[in-house]
Amino acid sequence: MDAKAPNKDNRTTPQYALYQRENFWKTNDGEVPLFNTDPGALEELAKEKLTQGGWYYASSNAGQSYTHTQNRQAFYRHRIIPRMLVDTNVRDTSAEIFGHKVSAPIGFAPIGINKIYHPLGELPVAKVAKELNLPYCLSTAGSQPIEDVAAANGEGPRFFQLYMPHDDELTISLLKRAHDSGFTACILTVDTWQLGWRHDDVATSNYAFYHGIGADLGLSDPVFKRRLAQDGIDPKKQPNEAGAKWIDNVWHGRAHSWEKMPWLIKTWKEISGGKPFCLKGIQDVRDARKAVEIGCDGIVVSNHAGRQVDGAIASLDALEKIVQAVGDQTYIMFDSGVRSASDVVKALAIGAKFVFVGRLWVWGLSIMGEHGVRHVMKSLLSELDILMNVAGFQNIGQFDRGMLGKQKIMEELMVIQIDFLAESYPPSYDLMPVKSKL
């Protein structure tokens, strides 16, 4: 690729496609690329690097992994139709989310207990997110204090993902800490009152918090410190008990309901001065409509990457229906099953405004810490930039259903028009037998 190509002068973001050239040139300087970013290769290398517990927690899915498989299958059945002789010398990957101008419509999904993947936990991830100007989302189950993660993220755009305790004072404390630390949106996850049944984790007692690992976000909270003292738990002498008390306040197994949402929205808006509030884990059109009705600023269509309900609808399939129902009424984001730039593009084409990725950067963190996260995410940005270049797209606003075409299928001997998508297979596809490396 010509390093002096005119595109670099016609865009507001770095010319990420040049990262390909940089890696092609490395052997001339006696260097080699850090590692292969093919998702299957990432998975294998991460497995080599991680402890058994780290690997199981990162890779496990609910039940027999059928929801995870459906997530990947849903991407597989959609086809991009490239356009030729388009002036992509003027292309730009930039996007905007909640007032933040960012490098691409890609964010770091909230993933907990990063210390089981790397000793520094969330800190190097937040640092790289800032460098790349991509939104970083911190999980309540994070293994570093909120304030330390914010410091690592600097001036980067960041959001706080909330697992809501049933202790309102503790919830308020978490939200205040997040706002005071510069987190500019609250995203409540509604699909994880407790973890789904994940065979490998259960079979090995693989719950880091119960073993004194990963509770730093809670242990640094002033309200939770009082709760520990009230129960006579010394976190230094009783790390297992302290970690258990924290996570039992977070993944407590006690469902919240729609009736609690007005209080939470009002509380966050008062604390933050009106900053966005969103729900994560929406898969049903009825829930999406309810979220709009109660005043949510956005929703994340997600099945928690297949880690909560086995045999559930693919997130991408849910996205189609939800976009049709409320796409013009709220800001729709997406996650679950994303492994490549083409996956990002397909989700945007179907109607998401923004896409979060998770396991890709977890593998990078597991393999090589900060350098690994940077390599994985720069590679994803480069792949996106190159896809736009060779497939004929000048900006992300051009990703729409038209780029996936139209199709007619035969059903019950009658030809019917499919209104959800096309050049795409119908959703009644046979289940792929492969459950990983997809």
Tab-separated table of C-alpha atoms in Angstrom:
chain	number	residue	atom	x	y	z
A	1	MET	CA	0.000	0.000	0.000
A	2	ASP	CA	1.285	3.443	-0.922
A	3	ALA	CA	2.114	5.225	2.334
A	4	LYS	CA	1.488	8.528	0.529
A	5	ALA	CA	-1.968	7.580	-0.712
A	6	PRO	CA	-4.298	10.613	-0.717
A	7	ASN	CA	-6.753	9.133	1.764
A	8	LYS	CA	-4.617	10.202	4.730
A	9	ASP	CA	-5.302	13.842	3.844
A	10	ASN	CA	-9.041	13.340	3.405
A	11	ARG	CA	-10.084	11.900	6.738
A	12	THR	CA	-10.450	12.827	10.399
A	13	THR	CA	-8.967	9.576	11.720
A	14	PRO	CA	-5.606	7.861	11.195
A	15	GLN	CA	-5.277	5.831	8.011
A	16	TYR	CA	-5.608	2.509	9.795
A	17	ALA	CA	-5.086	0.529	6.592
A	18	LEU	CA	-1.399	1.405	6.870
A	19	TYR	CA	-1.086	-0.987	9.820
A	20	GLN	CA	-1.170	-3.763	7.208
A	21	ARG	CA	1.813	-2.196	5.423
A	22	GLU	CA	3.637	-1.740	8.719
A	23	ASN	CA	3.336	-5.457	9.456
A	24	PHE	CA	4.283	-6.473	5.904
A	25	TRP	CA	7.513	-4.433	6.251
A	26	LYS	CA	8.589	-5.674	9.686
A	27	THR	CA	10.855	-8.521	8.559
A	28	ASN	CA	12.960	-6.017	6.587
A	29	ASP	CA	13.824	-4.418	9.933
A	30	GLY	CA	14.553	-7.713	11.664
A	31	GLU	CA	11.142	-7.751	13.361
A	32	VAL	CA	8.036	-9.877	13.057
A	33	PRO	CA	4.347	-9.094	13.651
A	34	LEU	CA	3.382	-9.715	17.269
A	35	PHE	CA	1.001	-12.612	16.566
A	36	ASN	CA	-1.719	-13.815	14.215
A	37	THR	CA	-5.009	-11.997	14.759
A	38	ASP	CA	-7.193	-14.610	13.072
A	39	PRO	CA	-9.882	-15.242	15.729
A	40	GLY	CA	-9.197	-18.978	15.824
A	41	ALA	CA	-5.447	-18.410	16.155
A	42	LEU	CA	-6.058	-15.828	18.891
A	43	GLU	CA	-8.183	-18.311	20.787
A	44	GLU	CA	-5.543	-21.037	20.591
A	45	LEU	CA	-2.697	-18.766	21.653
A	46	ALA	CA	-4.702	-17.330	24.545
A	47	LYS	CA	-5.438	-20.851	25.756
A	48	GLU	CA	-1.701	-21.529	25.835
A	49	LYS	CA	-1.021	-18.388	27.856
A	50	LEU	CA	-3.853	-18.504	30.394
A	51	THR	CA	-4.328	-20.578	33.515
A	52	GLN	CA	-7.038	-23.196	33.325
A	53	GLY	CA	-9.377	-20.919	35.290
A	54	GLY	CA	-8.617	-17.916	33.104
A	55	TRP	CA	-9.217	-19.913	29.956
A	56	TYR	CA	-12.447	-21.464	31.197
A	57	TYR	CA	-13.889	-18.135	32.299
A	58	ALA	CA	-12.930	-16.360	29.063
A	59	SER	CA	-14.138	-19.096	26.731
A	60	SER	CA	-17.119	-20.579	28.539
A	61	ASN	CA	-20.665	-20.150	27.311
A	62	ALA	CA	-24.021	-21.130	28.739
A	63	GLY	CA	-24.956	-24.790	28.505
A	64	GLN	CA	-23.852	-26.456	25.296
A	65	SER	CA	-22.753	-23.196	23.612
A	66	TYR	CA	-25.659	-23.231	21.176
A	67	THR	CA	-26.404	-19.534	21.619
A	68	HIS	CA	-22.763	-18.694	20.919
A	69	THR	CA	-22.970	-20.875	17.802
A	70	GLN	CA	-26.159	-19.147	16.702
A	71	ASN	CA	-24.447	-15.773	17.131
A	72	ARG	CA	-21.739	-16.794	14.713
A	73	GLN	CA	-24.172	-18.524	12.355
A	74	ALA	CA	-26.230	-15.334	12.104
A	75	PHE	CA	-23.232	-13.395	10.828
A	76	TYR	CA	-22.398	-16.196	8.416
A	77	ARG	CA	-25.785	-16.125	6.712
A	78	HIS	CA	-25.527	-12.450	5.688
A	79	ARG	CA	-23.495	-11.443	2.643
A	80	ILE	CA	-21.919	-8.093	1.807
A	81	ILE	CA	-22.273	-6.986	-1.807
A	82	PRO	CA	-19.194	-4.869	-2.707
A	83	ARG	CA	-19.431	-1.877	-5.022
A	84	MET	CA	-16.672	-1.053	-7.497
A	85	LEU	CA	-15.079	2.138	-8.870
A	86	VAL	CA	-16.141	4.137	-5.842
A	87	ASP	CA	-13.797	6.958	-4.802
A	88	THR	CA	-12.725	5.508	-1.478
A	89	ASN	CA	-9.779	7.893	-1.390
A	90	VAL	CA	-12.164	10.063	0.635
A	91	ARG	CA	-13.216	7.322	3.091
A	92	ASP	CA	-13.393	7.911	6.849
A	93	THR	CA	-14.096	5.433	9.636
A	94	SER	CA	-15.158	8.032	12.220
A	95	ALA	CA	-18.360	7.822	14.257
A	96	GLU	CA	-20.160	9.622	17.060
A	97	ILE	CA	-21.699	8.193	20.217
A	98	PHE	CA	-23.388	10.238	22.932
A	99	GLY	CA	-21.615	13.383	21.794
A	100	HIS	CA	-18.161	11.775	21.570
A	101	LYS	CA	-16.428	11.860	18.190
A	102	VAL	CA	-14.550	8.551	17.980
A	103	SER	CA	-12.300	6.760	15.524
A	104	ALA	CA	-14.811	4.098	14.495
A	105	PRO	CA	-18.218	2.716	15.503
A	106	ILE	CA	-16.405	0.199	17.699
A	107	GLY	CA	-16.122	0.108	21.473
A	108	PHE	CA	-14.545	-2.027	24.183
A	109	ALA	CA	-17.322	-4.150	25.676
A	110	PRO	CA	-17.567	-4.333	29.472
A	111	ILE	CA	-15.827	-7.487	30.678
A	112	GLY	CA	-15.154	-8.231	34.321
A	113	ILE	CA	-12.210	-9.557	36.345
A	114	ASN	CA	-9.509	-8.718	33.811
A	115	LYS	CA	-6.874	-9.647	36.409
A	116	ILE	CA	-7.415	-13.303	35.570
A	117	TYR	CA	-6.129	-12.438	32.080
A	118	HIS	CA	-3.313	-10.072	33.059
A	119	PRO	CA	-1.917	-8.825	36.394
A	120	LEU	CA	-2.768	-5.193	35.565
A	121	GLY	CA	-6.366	-6.063	34.782
A	122	GLU	CA	-8.387	-3.302	33.155
A	123	LEU	CA	-5.637	-0.662	33.207
A	124	PRO	CA	-3.822	-1.509	29.943
A	125	VAL	CA	-7.150	-1.997	28.176
A	126	ALA	CA	-8.396	1.433	29.211
A	127	LYS	CA	-5.069	2.959	28.177
A	128	VAL	CA	-5.216	1.481	24.666
A	129	ALA	CA	-8.856	2.527	24.273
A	130	LYS	CA	-7.817	6.123	24.907
A	131	GLU	CA	-4.886	5.893	22.471
A	132	LEU	CA	-7.188	4.643	19.730
A	133	ASN	CA	-10.009	7.049	20.678
A	134	LEU	CA	-12.499	4.206	21.060
A	135	PRO	CA	-15.059	4.152	23.898
A	136	TYR	CA	-14.139	2.015	26.877
A	137	CYS	CA	-16.857	0.445	29.007
A	138	LEU	CA	-15.916	-0.580	32.561
A	139	SER	CA	-17.762	-3.474	34.173
A	140	THR	CA	-18.993	-3.323	37.757
A	141	ALA	CA	-17.245	-6.685	38.011
A	142	GLY	CA	-13.961	-5.005	37.097
A	143	SER	CA	-10.846	-5.913	39.053
A	144	GLN	CA	-9.420	-2.409	39.459
A	145	PRO	CA	-10.866	0.616	41.295
A	146	ILE	CA	-13.059	2.868	39.160
A	147	GLU	CA	-10.737	5.805	39.788
A	148	ASP	CA	-7.615	3.936	38.658
A	149	VAL	CA	-9.269	2.808	35.429
A	150	ALA	CA	-10.328	6.384	34.727
A	151	ALA	CA	-6.763	7.579	35.270
A	152	ALA	CA	-5.473	4.974	32.811
A	153	ASN	CA	-8.104	6.056	30.292
A	154	GLY	CA	-7.151	9.721	30.599
A	155	GLU	CA	-9.263	11.907	28.337
A	156	GLY	CA	-10.729	8.936	26.499
A	157	PRO	CA	-14.499	8.496	26.193
A	158	ARG	CA	-15.728	5.994	28.766
A	159	PHE	CA	-18.976	4.501	30.005
A	160	PHE	CA	-19.839	2.637	33.197
A	161	GLN	CA	-21.643	-0.688	32.972
A	162	LEU	CA	-23.743	-1.289	36.074
A	163	TYR	CA	-24.679	-4.558	37.700
A	164	MET	CA	-27.188	-3.100	40.158
A	165	PRO	CA	-27.057	-4.254	43.784
A	166	HIS	CA	-30.182	-4.473	45.904
A	167	ASP	CA	-28.445	-2.057	48.261
A	168	ASP	CA	-29.509	1.376	46.983
A	169	GLU	CA	-26.840	3.201	48.967
A	170	LEU	CA	-24.183	1.027	47.352
A	171	THR	CA	-25.680	1.608	43.897
A	172	ILE	CA	-25.613	5.367	44.440
A	173	SER	CA	-22.001	5.196	45.624
A	174	LEU	CA	-20.950	3.302	42.486
A	175	LEU	CA	-22.737	5.773	40.231
A	176	LYS	CA	-21.225	8.760	42.006
A	177	ARG	CA	-17.738	7.293	41.745
A	178	ALA	CA	-18.275	6.636	38.047
A	179	HIS	CA	-19.525	10.158	37.361
A	180	ASP	CA	-16.784	11.765	39.459
A	181	SER	CA	-14.255	9.718	37.468
A	182	GLY	CA	-15.455	10.986	34.107
A	183	PHE	CA	-17.685	8.124	32.942
A	184	THR	CA	-20.270	9.773	30.724
A	185	ALA	CA	-22.982	7.121	30.371
A	186	CYS	CA	-24.520	4.435	32.553
A	187	ILE	CA	-25.311	1.106	30.905
A	188	LEU	CA	-27.329	-1.273	33.084
A	189	THR	CA	-26.940	-4.943	32.209
A	190	VAL	CA	-30.295	-6.679	32.616
A	191	ASP	CA	-29.486	-10.260	31.594
A	192	THR	CA	-27.130	-11.230	34.421
A	193	TRP	CA	-28.647	-11.254	37.892
A	194	GLN	CA	-26.440	-14.317	38.245
A	195	LEU	CA	-24.131	-16.178	35.894
A	196	GLY	CA	-25.590	-18.655	33.444
A	197	TRP	CA	-24.798	-22.347	33.859
A	198	ARG	CA	-21.317	-22.763	32.415
A	199	HIS	CA	-20.178	-26.363	32.734
A	200	ASP	CA	-16.405	-25.912	32.883
A	201	ASP	CA	-16.574	-23.109	35.440
A	202	VAL	CA	-18.929	-25.044	37.716
A	203	ALA	CA	-16.924	-28.254	37.407
A	204	THR	CA	-13.722	-26.514	38.554
A	205	SER	CA	-15.137	-24.078	41.174
A	206	ASN	CA	-13.939	-21.380	38.816
A	207	TYR	CA	-15.367	-18.237	40.435
A	208	ALA	CA	-12.430	-15.906	41.028
A	209	PHE	CA	-14.237	-13.664	43.503
A	210	TYR	CA	-14.814	-16.604	45.855
A	211	HIS	CA	-11.065	-17.177	45.817
A	212	GLY	CA	-9.906	-13.688	46.685
A	213	ILE	CA	-9.298	-12.433	43.148
A	214	GLY	CA	-10.872	-9.533	41.263
A	215	ALA	CA	-13.014	-7.675	43.816
A	216	ASP	CA	-10.927	-4.483	43.860
A	217	LEU	CA	-13.657	-2.281	42.394
A	218	GLY	CA	-15.927	-3.168	45.279
A	219	LEU	CA	-13.257	-3.294	47.979
A	220	SER	CA	-12.372	0.318	47.159
A	221	ASP	CA	-15.952	1.529	47.600
A	222	PRO	CA	-16.636	3.471	50.836
A	223	VAL	CA	-20.154	2.088	51.272
A	224	PHE	CA	-19.045	-1.474	50.670
A	225	LYS	CA	-16.168	-1.041	53.116
A	226	ARG	CA	-18.770	-0.197	55.740
A	227	ARG	CA	-20.753	-3.281	54.817
A	228	LEU	CA	-17.655	-5.424	55.329
A	229	ALA	CA	-16.983	-3.826	58.704
A	230	GLN	CA	-20.596	-4.375	59.757
A	231	ASP	CA	-20.182	-8.082	59.018
A	232	GLY	CA	-16.787	-8.258	60.708
A	233	ILE	CA	-14.958	-9.185	57.511
A	234	ASP	CA	-11.341	-8.066	57.154
A	235	PRO	CA	-10.564	-8.103	53.415
A	236	LYS	CA	-6.834	-8.499	54.025
A	237	LYS	CA	-7.236	-11.476	56.329
A	238	GLN	CA	-10.367	-12.875	54.706
A	239	PRO	CA	-10.032	-12.161	50.962
A	240	ASN	CA	-12.298	-15.045	49.967
A	241	GLU	CA	-15.115	-13.915	52.247
A	242	ALA	CA	-14.695	-10.271	51.202
A	243	GLY	CA	-14.708	-11.178	47.509
A	244	ALA	CA	-17.752	-13.375	47.991
A	245	LYS	CA	-19.681	-10.642	49.795
A	246	TRP	CA	-18.890	-8.206	46.977
A	247	ILE	CA	-19.886	-10.409	44.092
A	248	ASP	CA	-22.965	-11.644	45.967
A	249	ASN	CA	-24.048	-7.985	45.944
A	250	VAL	CA	-23.428	-7.767	42.200
A	251	TRP	CA	-24.455	-11.160	40.774
A	252	HIS	CA	-26.961	-11.668	43.537
A	253	GLY	CA	-29.509	-13.868	41.812
A	254	ARG	CA	-32.336	-11.498	42.777
A	255	ALA	CA	-33.973	-10.022	39.710
A	256	HIS	CA	-34.820	-6.361	39.378
A	257	SER	CA	-37.959	-5.413	37.427
A	258	TRP	CA	-39.223	-2.582	35.258
A	259	GLU	CA	-40.680	-0.944	38.370
A	260	LYS	CA	-37.166	-0.161	39.638
A	261	MET	CA	-36.016	1.491	36.438
A	262	PRO	CA	-37.558	4.970	36.939
A	263	TRP	CA	-35.694	5.284	40.254
A	264	LEU	CA	-32.398	4.240	38.678
A	265	ILE	CA	-32.780	6.530	35.658
A	266	LYS	CA	-33.724	9.471	37.877
A	267	THR	CA	-30.819	8.758	40.248
A	268	TRP	CA	-28.239	8.559	37.453
A	269	LYS	CA	-29.595	11.655	35.718
A	270	GLU	CA	-29.418	13.640	38.970
A	271	ILE	CA	-25.882	12.454	39.729
A	272	SER	CA	-24.567	12.946	36.197
A	273	GLY	CA	-26.421	16.088	35.202
A	274	GLY	CA	-28.525	14.299	32.618
A	275	LYS	CA	-25.996	12.017	30.932
A	276	PRO	CA	-27.207	9.005	28.892
A	277	PHE	CA	-28.739	5.919	30.483
A	278	CYS	CA	-28.993	2.656	28.545
A	279	LEU	CA	-30.071	-0.957	29.002
A	280	LYS	CA	-27.836	-3.831	27.877
A	281	GLY	CA	-29.135	-7.313	27.165
A	282	ILE	CA	-32.303	-6.493	25.214
A	283	GLN	CA	-33.381	-9.266	22.810
A	284	ASP	CA	-37.172	-8.971	22.578
A	285	VAL	CA	-39.037	-6.246	20.696
A	286	ARG	CA	-41.428	-5.849	23.629
A	287	ASP	CA	-38.528	-5.063	25.953
A	288	ALA	CA	-37.067	-2.640	23.436
A	289	ARG	CA	-40.369	-0.783	23.264
A	290	LYS	CA	-40.585	-0.736	27.055
A	291	ALA	CA	-37.065	0.708	27.262
A	292	VAL	CA	-38.106	3.528	24.932
A	293	GLU	CA	-41.300	4.075	26.911
A	294	ILE	CA	-39.488	4.570	30.245
A	295	GLY	CA	-37.005	7.016	28.745
A	296	CYS	CA	-33.810	5.071	28.078
A	297	ASP	CA	-31.386	6.934	25.841
A	298	GLY	CA	-30.186	3.752	24.198
A	299	ILE	CA	-30.198	-0.042	24.278
A	300	VAL	CA	-27.550	-2.664	23.632
A	301	VAL	CA	-28.965	-5.625	21.742
A	302	SER	CA	-27.008	-8.457	23.308
A	303	ASN	CA	-27.304	-12.024	24.583
A	304	HIS	CA	-24.119	-11.652	26.634
A	305	ALA	CA	-22.150	-13.431	23.897
A	306	GLY	CA	-24.109	-16.621	24.505
A	307	ARG	CA	-22.968	-16.837	28.118
A	308	GLN	CA	-26.340	-16.551	29.864
A	309	VAL	CA	-29.165	-18.436	28.118
A	310	ASP	CA	-28.371	-21.532	26.067
A	311	GLY	CA	-30.495	-21.984	22.975
A	312	ALA	CA	-31.411	-18.296	22.756
A	313	ILE	CA	-31.944	-16.175	19.675
A	314	ALA	CA	-28.802	-14.869	17.981
A	315	SER	CA	-28.181	-11.236	18.842
A	316	LEU	CA	-27.953	-10.336	15.163
A	317	ASP	CA	-31.361	-11.900	14.508
A	318	ALA	CA	-32.798	-9.985	17.461
A	319	LEU	CA	-31.223	-6.801	16.134
A	320	GLU	CA	-33.171	-6.992	12.864
A	321	LYS	CA	-36.530	-7.086	14.611
A	322	ILE	CA	-35.649	-4.463	17.212
A	323	VAL	CA	-34.357	-2.017	14.606
A	324	GLN	CA	-37.584	-2.395	12.665
A	325	ALA	CA	-39.603	-1.709	15.815
A	326	VAL	CA	-37.729	1.159	17.532
A	327	GLY	CA	-34.746	2.013	15.366
A	328	ASP	CA	-35.957	5.561	14.855
A	329	GLN	CA	-36.782	6.100	18.541
A	330	THR	CA	-33.600	5.265	20.429
A	331	TYR	CA	-29.845	4.754	19.979
A	332	ILE	CA	-29.286	1.078	19.238
A	333	MET	CA	-25.963	-0.577	20.004
A	334	PHE	CA	-24.945	-4.189	19.505
A	335	ASP	CA	-22.674	-6.889	20.858
A	336	SER	CA	-22.316	-10.693	20.928
A	337	GLY	CA	-20.339	-12.853	18.549
A	338	VAL	CA	-18.306	-10.136	16.807
A	339	ARG	CA	-15.019	-11.512	15.495
A	340	SER	CA	-14.102	-9.309	12.528
A	341	ALA	CA	-14.590	-6.028	10.728
A	342	SER	CA	-17.098	-7.657	8.398
A	343	ASP	CA	-19.161	-8.615	11.460
A	344	VAL	CA	-19.086	-4.998	12.602
A	345	VAL	CA	-20.180	-3.842	9.148
A	346	LYS	CA	-23.043	-6.350	8.980
A	347	ALA	CA	-24.390	-5.259	12.368
A	348	LEU	CA	-24.240	-1.615	11.278
A	349	ALA	CA	-25.896	-2.458	7.966
A	350	ILE	CA	-28.771	-4.138	9.787
A	351	GLY	CA	-29.292	-0.996	11.826
A	352	ALA	CA	-27.046	-0.800	14.881
A	353	LYS	CA	-25.384	2.573	15.375
A	354	PHE	CA	-22.455	1.216	17.355
A	355	VAL	CA	-20.816	-2.165	17.988
A	356	PHE	CA	-18.970	-3.422	21.077
A	357	VAL	CA	-16.317	-6.136	20.870
A	358	GLY	CA	-15.155	-8.248	23.781
A	359	ARG	CA	-13.428	-11.566	23.371
A	360	LEU	CA	-11.045	-10.281	20.697
A	361	TRP	CA	-9.361	-7.830	23.058
A	362	VAL	CA	-9.542	-10.322	25.930
A	363	TRP	CA	-7.465	-12.718	23.848
A	364	GLY	CA	-5.012	-9.920	23.071
A	365	LEU	CA	-4.739	-8.987	26.748
A	366	SER	CA	-4.180	-12.624	27.661
A	367	ILE	CA	-1.473	-13.099	25.049
A	368	MET	CA	0.605	-9.952	25.474
A	369	GLY	CA	-1.012	-7.459	27.851
A	370	GLU	CA	-1.126	-3.867	26.635
A	371	HIS	CA	0.774	-4.705	23.442
A	372	GLY	CA	-1.638	-7.527	22.708
A	373	VAL	CA	-4.726	-5.363	23.158
A	374	ARG	CA	-3.248	-2.662	20.943
A	375	HIS	CA	-2.285	-5.156	18.212
A	376	VAL	CA	-5.721	-6.796	18.152
A	377	MET	CA	-7.670	-3.550	18.082
A	378	LYS	CA	-5.394	-1.787	15.566
A	379	SER	CA	-5.724	-4.868	13.375
A	380	LEU	CA	-9.514	-4.691	13.636
A	381	LEU	CA	-9.468	-0.995	12.702
A	382	SER	CA	-7.143	-1.739	9.809
A	383	GLU	CA	-9.407	-4.546	8.627
A	384	LEU	CA	-12.387	-2.174	8.740
A	385	ASP	CA	-10.528	0.537	6.823
A	386	ILE	CA	-9.382	-1.945	4.177
A	387	LEU	CA	-12.854	-3.458	3.846
A	388	MET	CA	-14.277	0.000	3.174
A	389	ASN	CA	-11.533	0.629	0.617
A	390	VAL	CA	-11.956	-2.565	-1.374
A	391	ALA	CA	-15.745	-2.920	-1.011
A	392	GLY	CA	-16.547	0.650	-2.027
A	393	PHE	CA	-17.714	2.457	1.112
A	394	GLN	CA	-16.714	6.019	1.936
A	395	ASN	CA	-18.158	6.330	5.438
A	396	ILE	CA	-20.087	4.286	7.967
A	397	GLY	CA	-23.324	6.023	7.052
A	398	GLN	CA	-23.280	4.031	3.816
A	399	PHE	CA	-23.654	0.735	5.674
A	400	ASP	CA	-27.326	-0.096	5.222
A	401	ARG	CA	-29.552	-3.001	4.300
A	402	GLY	CA	-29.077	-2.270	0.635
A	403	MET	CA	-25.450	-3.402	0.825
A	404	LEU	CA	-26.733	-6.824	1.846
A	405	GLY	CA	-29.065	-7.009	-1.150
A	406	LYS	CA	-32.505	-8.568	-1.579
A	407	GLN	CA	-33.548	-12.146	-1.994
A	408	LYS	CA	-36.600	-14.266	-2.604
A	409	ILE	CA	-37.019	-17.734	-1.162
A	410	MET	CA	-39.434	-20.591	-1.621
A	411	GLU	CA	-41.507	-21.438	1.429
A	412	GLU	CA	-44.302	-23.969	1.355
A	413	LEU	CA	-44.177	-23.844	-2.449
A	414	MET	CA	-44.953	-20.123	-2.411
A	415	VAL	CA	-42.451	-17.407	-3.354
A	416	ILE	CA	-42.499	-14.730	-0.653
A	417	GLN	CA	-40.567	-11.491	-0.321
A	418	ILE	CA	-38.275	-11.447	2.671
A	419	ASP	CA	-38.304	-8.012	4.259
A	420	PHE	CA	-35.580	-8.534	6.836
A	421	LEU	CA	-32.574	-8.801	4.570
A	422	ALA	CA	-31.188	-10.401	1.539
A	423	GLU	CA	-28.388	-11.376	-0.070
A	424	SER	CA	-28.842	-13.430	3.097
A	425	TYR	CA	-30.010	-16.891	3.971
A	426	PRO	CA	-33.303	-17.248	5.856
A	427	PRO	CA	-33.045	-17.710	9.621
A	428	SER	CA	-34.322	-21.306	9.411
A	429	TYR	CA	-30.801	-22.528	8.601
A	430	ASP	CA	-29.435	-25.821	9.936
A	431	LEU	CA	-27.262	-25.547	13.029
A	432	MET	CA	-23.560	-25.543	12.322
A	433	PRO	CA	-21.827	-28.324	14.319
A	434	VAL	CA	-18.793	-26.207	15.213
A	435	LYS	CA	-19.032	-24.304	18.513
A	436	SER	CA	-15.715	-22.476	18.648
A	437	LYS	CA	-13.143	-20.926	16.320
A	438	LEU	CA	-15.991	-19.224	14.477
